[in-house]
Short mmCIF file of C-alpha atoms in Angstrom, two decimals:
data_model
loop_
_atom_site.label_atom_id
_atom_site.label_comp_id
_atom_site.label_asym_id
_atom_site.label_seq_id
_atom_site.Cartn_x
_atom_site.Cartn_y
_atom_site.Cartn_z
CA LYS A 1 0.00 0.00 0.00
CA ASN A 2 1.37 3.41 -0.97
CA GLU A 3 2.03 5.85 1.84
CA VAL A 4 0.14 8.54 -0.08
CA GLU A 5 -3.12 7.71 -1.82
CA GLN A 6 -5.03 10.09 -4.06
CA SER A 7 -8.55 9.88 -5.39
CA PRO A 8 -9.87 9.96 -7.95
CA GLN A 9 -7.12 8.96 -10.37
CA ASN A 10 -8.93 10.67 -13.24
CA LEU A 11 -11.53 13.40 -13.11
CA THR A 12 -13.43 15.03 -15.96
CA ALA A 13 -15.49 18.12 -15.30
CA GLN A 14 -17.40 20.78 -17.17
CA GLU A 15 -16.22 24.35 -17.02
CA GLY A 16 -17.58 26.08 -13.95
CA GLU A 17 -17.94 22.97 -11.80
CA PHE A 18 -16.59 22.72 -8.24
CA ILE A 19 -13.82 20.15 -8.06
CA THR A 20 -12.48 18.14 -5.13
CA ILE A 21 -9.37 15.98 -5.13
CA ASN A 22 -8.60 13.91 -2.05
CA CYS A 23 -5.36 12.75 -0.49
CA SER A 24 -4.88 10.28 2.36
CA TYR A 25 -1.58 9.40 3.95
CA SER A 26 -0.49 6.74 6.38
CA VAL A 27 2.65 8.21 7.93
CA GLY A 28 3.38 11.00 10.34
CA ILE A 29 4.13 14.18 8.47
CA SER A 30 5.56 17.62 9.02
CA ALA A 31 3.75 19.20 6.09
CA LEU A 32 1.61 18.30 3.10
CA HIS A 33 2.15 19.76 -0.36
CA TRP A 34 -0.17 20.11 -3.32
CA LEU A 35 1.53 20.46 -6.70
CA GLN A 36 0.36 20.94 -10.27
CA GLN A 37 2.01 19.28 -13.24
CA HIS A 38 1.23 20.27 -16.80
CA PRO A 39 1.92 18.07 -19.83
CA GLY A 40 5.62 18.21 -20.61
CA GLY A 41 6.67 17.84 -17.02
CA GLY A 42 6.75 21.26 -15.34
CA ILE A 43 5.75 21.02 -11.66
CA VAL A 44 4.51 24.01 -9.72
CA SER A 45 3.99 24.08 -5.98
CA LEU A 46 0.47 25.22 -5.11
CA PHE A 47 0.30 24.87 -1.34
CA MET A 48 2.27 23.70 1.64
CA LEU A 49 0.23 23.23 4.79
CA SER A 50 0.53 21.57 8.14
CA SER A 51 -2.86 22.47 9.60
CA GLY A 52 -6.16 24.09 8.75
CA LYS A 53 -6.87 25.65 5.41
CA LYS A 54 -5.20 27.79 2.79
CA LYS A 55 -6.73 29.68 -0.12
CA HIS A 56 -5.15 31.13 -3.24
CA GLY A 57 -7.47 32.51 -5.87
CA ARG A 58 -9.88 29.74 -6.87
CA LEU A 59 -7.86 27.06 -5.11
CA ILE A 60 -8.48 25.93 -1.54
CA ALA A 61 -6.50 23.29 0.35
CA THR A 62 -7.55 21.78 3.65
CA ILE A 63 -5.90 19.27 5.94
CA ASN A 64 -7.17 17.16 8.85
CA ILE A 65 -4.14 15.92 10.76
CA GLN A 66 -6.14 13.57 12.99
CA GLU A 67 -7.75 11.86 10.02
CA LYS A 68 -4.56 12.05 7.90
CA HIS A 69 -6.52 13.51 5.02
CA SER A 70 -6.29 16.54 2.79
CA SER A 71 -8.46 17.93 0.03
CA LEU A 72 -7.77 20.30 -2.83
CA HIS A 73 -10.77 22.22 -4.09
CA ILE A 74 -11.06 24.23 -7.30
CA THR A 75 -13.99 26.61 -7.55
CA ALA A 76 -15.41 27.74 -10.91
CA SER A 77 -13.14 25.35 -12.82
CA HIS A 78 -11.72 26.41 -16.16
CA PRO A 79 -10.13 24.45 -19.01
CA ARG A 80 -6.74 25.96 -18.09
CA ASP A 81 -6.99 24.08 -14.78
CA SER A 82 -6.54 20.84 -16.72
CA ALA A 83 -3.39 19.23 -15.35
CA VAL A 84 -2.18 16.50 -13.02
CA TYR A 85 -2.54 17.43 -9.35
CA ILE A 86 -0.11 15.71 -7.02
CA CYS A 87 -0.22 15.37 -3.26
CA ALA A 88 3.09 14.95 -1.44
CA VAL A 89 3.99 14.66 2.22
CA GLY A 90 7.14 15.65 4.06
CA GLY A 91 8.17 13.19 6.76
CA ASN A 92 8.77 13.99 10.39
CA SER A 93 11.13 11.15 11.13
CA GLY A 94 14.09 12.68 12.89
CA GLY A 95 13.27 16.03 11.37
CA SER A 96 13.53 14.75 7.80
CA ASN A 97 10.84 17.10 6.64
CA TYR A 98 12.66 17.81 3.41
CA LYS A 99 12.07 14.38 1.84
CA LEU A 100 8.79 14.27 -0.05
CA THR A 101 6.75 11.16 -0.70
CA PHE A 102 4.37 11.65 -3.60
CA GLY A 103 1.00 10.29 -4.57
CA LYS A 104 0.46 9.10 -8.12
CA GLY A 105 -1.48 12.19 -9.05
CA THR A 106 -4.99 13.00 -10.25
CA LEU A 107 -5.46 13.82 -13.91
CA LEU A 108 -8.03 16.60 -14.17
CA THR A 109 -9.63 17.48 -17.49
CA VAL A 110 -11.97 20.46 -17.60
CA ASN A 111 -14.05 20.66 -20.75
CA PRO A 112 -15.38 23.97 -22.08
CA ASP B 1 14.70 33.53 -15.85
CA THR B 2 15.62 33.01 -12.20
CA GLY B 3 13.94 29.62 -11.76
CA VAL B 4 15.50 26.18 -11.54
CA SER B 5 17.08 25.13 -14.81
CA GLN B 6 18.10 21.68 -16.02
CA ASP B 7 20.27 20.62 -18.90
CA PRO B 8 19.77 18.83 -21.19
CA ARG B 9 15.99 18.74 -21.50
CA HIS B 10 16.10 15.51 -23.46
CA LYS B 11 18.72 12.78 -23.68
CA ILE B 12 18.62 9.67 -25.81
CA THR B 13 21.38 7.18 -25.20
CA LYS B 14 22.23 3.58 -25.87
CA ARG B 15 22.25 0.97 -23.15
CA GLY B 16 25.60 0.84 -21.41
CA GLN B 17 26.54 4.48 -22.00
CA ASN B 18 27.13 7.00 -19.23
CA VAL B 19 25.02 10.15 -18.97
CA THR B 20 25.31 13.28 -16.86
CA PHE B 21 22.59 15.80 -16.08
CA ARG B 22 23.02 19.26 -14.64
CA CYS B 23 20.75 21.27 -12.38
CA ASP B 24 21.12 24.96 -11.54
CA PRO B 25 18.97 25.85 -8.54
CA ILE B 26 17.60 29.23 -7.58
CA SER B 27 20.69 31.12 -6.44
CA GLU B 28 19.93 31.69 -2.75
CA HIS B 29 18.51 28.19 -2.16
CA ASN B 30 20.46 25.93 0.20
CA ARG B 31 18.62 22.70 -0.48
CA LEU B 32 18.66 20.78 -3.73
CA TYR B 33 16.72 17.61 -4.51
CA TRP B 34 16.74 15.03 -7.28
CA TYR B 35 13.64 13.00 -8.13
CA ARG B 36 12.80 10.44 -10.78
CA GLN B 37 9.40 10.16 -12.41
CA THR B 38 8.22 7.34 -14.64
CA LEU B 39 5.13 7.48 -16.82
CA GLY B 40 1.88 7.58 -14.87
CA GLN B 41 3.60 7.76 -11.50
CA GLY B 42 4.36 10.49 -9.05
CA PRO B 43 7.99 11.55 -8.58
CA GLU B 44 10.24 9.41 -6.37
CA PHE B 45 12.92 10.85 -4.13
CA LEU B 46 16.50 10.07 -5.17
CA THR B 47 18.80 12.28 -3.17
CA TYR B 48 19.09 15.59 -1.33
CA PHE B 49 21.80 18.18 -0.68
CA GLN B 50 22.05 20.78 2.04
CA ASN B 51 24.59 23.17 0.52
CA GLU B 52 27.39 20.86 -0.72
CA ALA B 53 26.64 18.00 1.66
CA GLN B 54 24.69 15.04 0.32
CA LEU B 55 22.54 14.13 3.31
CA GLU B 56 20.46 11.24 2.05
CA LYS B 57 20.30 8.84 -0.84
CA SER B 58 17.31 6.69 -1.66
CA ARG B 59 17.71 2.95 -1.94
CA LEU B 60 16.48 3.51 -5.51
CA LEU B 61 19.92 4.91 -6.23
CA SER B 62 22.08 1.97 -7.21
CA ASP B 63 25.85 2.20 -7.28
CA ARG B 64 25.54 3.25 -10.92
CA PHE B 65 24.09 6.58 -9.81
CA SER B 66 26.12 9.40 -8.31
CA ALA B 67 25.27 12.99 -7.55
CA GLU B 68 27.44 15.93 -6.60
CA ARG B 69 27.01 19.55 -5.62
CA PRO B 70 30.64 20.60 -5.41
CA LYS B 71 30.36 24.23 -4.38
CA GLY B 72 26.85 24.23 -3.01
CA SER B 73 25.51 25.74 -6.20
CA PHE B 74 24.79 23.61 -9.27
CA SER B 75 24.47 19.84 -9.05
CA THR B 76 25.15 16.96 -11.40
CA LEU B 77 23.55 13.54 -11.54
CA GLU B 78 25.49 10.84 -13.35
CA ILE B 79 24.22 7.45 -14.39
CA GLN B 80 26.86 4.94 -15.42
CA ARG B 81 26.20 1.92 -17.65
CA THR B 82 22.64 2.98 -18.36
CA GLU B 83 19.90 0.38 -18.51
CA GLN B 84 16.50 0.56 -20.20
CA GLY B 85 14.88 0.75 -16.77
CA ASP B 86 16.63 4.07 -16.21
CA SER B 87 14.37 5.68 -18.82
CA ALA B 88 12.42 8.32 -16.92
CA MET B 89 12.07 12.03 -16.28
CA TYR B 90 14.73 13.26 -13.86
CA LEU B 91 13.53 16.26 -11.89
CA CYS B 92 15.55 18.69 -9.85
CA ALA B 93 14.09 21.00 -7.23
CA SER B 94 15.49 23.54 -4.82
CA SER B 95 14.27 25.23 -1.68
CA LEU B 96 15.39 27.98 0.61
CA GLY B 97 15.91 25.69 3.58
CA ALA B 98 14.52 28.14 6.10
CA GLY B 99 11.38 26.31 7.20
CA GLY B 100 11.43 24.28 10.39
CA PHE B 101 8.74 21.92 9.17
CA GLY B 102 9.51 21.96 5.48
CA ASP B 103 9.65 24.55 2.77
CA THR B 104 8.29 25.06 -0.70
CA GLN B 105 10.26 23.27 -3.38
CA TYR B 106 10.69 24.85 -6.79
CA PHE B 107 11.01 22.39 -9.62
CA GLY B 108 12.99 22.53 -12.82
CA PRO B 109 11.54 21.44 -16.18
CA GLY B 110 13.19 18.02 -15.93
CA THR B 111 15.49 15.97 -18.14
CA ARG B 112 13.77 13.21 -20.04
CA LEU B 113 16.11 10.23 -20.48
CA THR B 114 15.43 7.53 -23.03
CA VAL B 115 17.71 4.50 -23.00
CA LEU B 116 17.54 2.45 -26.19
#
């Protein structure tokens, strides 16, 4: 079983829909990261959070440490949001918070 | 462009050849990371530098792999005697290294290696 599980693996939405991507992890963490990867490989960090909720534009990330679960929400989705969204966790073993363990990613396609 | 850069962007090589990739991090960043990503998978951690010190290597890194960051600036990743299983995207990232519980990593565009 992977340490970081994402769902769904694939998600297709219509423009304007509210989108939720989920991430569950099985290890103790120092922080959780949400990243976006466009075709061709470029990865952009969206959020790093260790508690609560963060918001940036139409993107919202939440984390529940007790339940070891995080969600990434996209409001008013747009075709340019189409990408792979990856959840990654930084460990807290001996302070090794730098080492990220990644989920497999969620492929989001937003149709116009 | 002051982001993380990687060179080359693409490399095609024959099995058994040696290859070397370069990563130039954001200039004030102390930490540098190498990851490998195969098709349909998330990236996997390979190794990590704090300035010039290599602090951890993944068990994924066989003795054919070596990484250096000689002056705490750019880094190189070398793969000797390449195998077809080495075909992947090799990603470099850097971070400031100021966060006590982790810090945002900035990724380069990656080097796509194809071993024939």
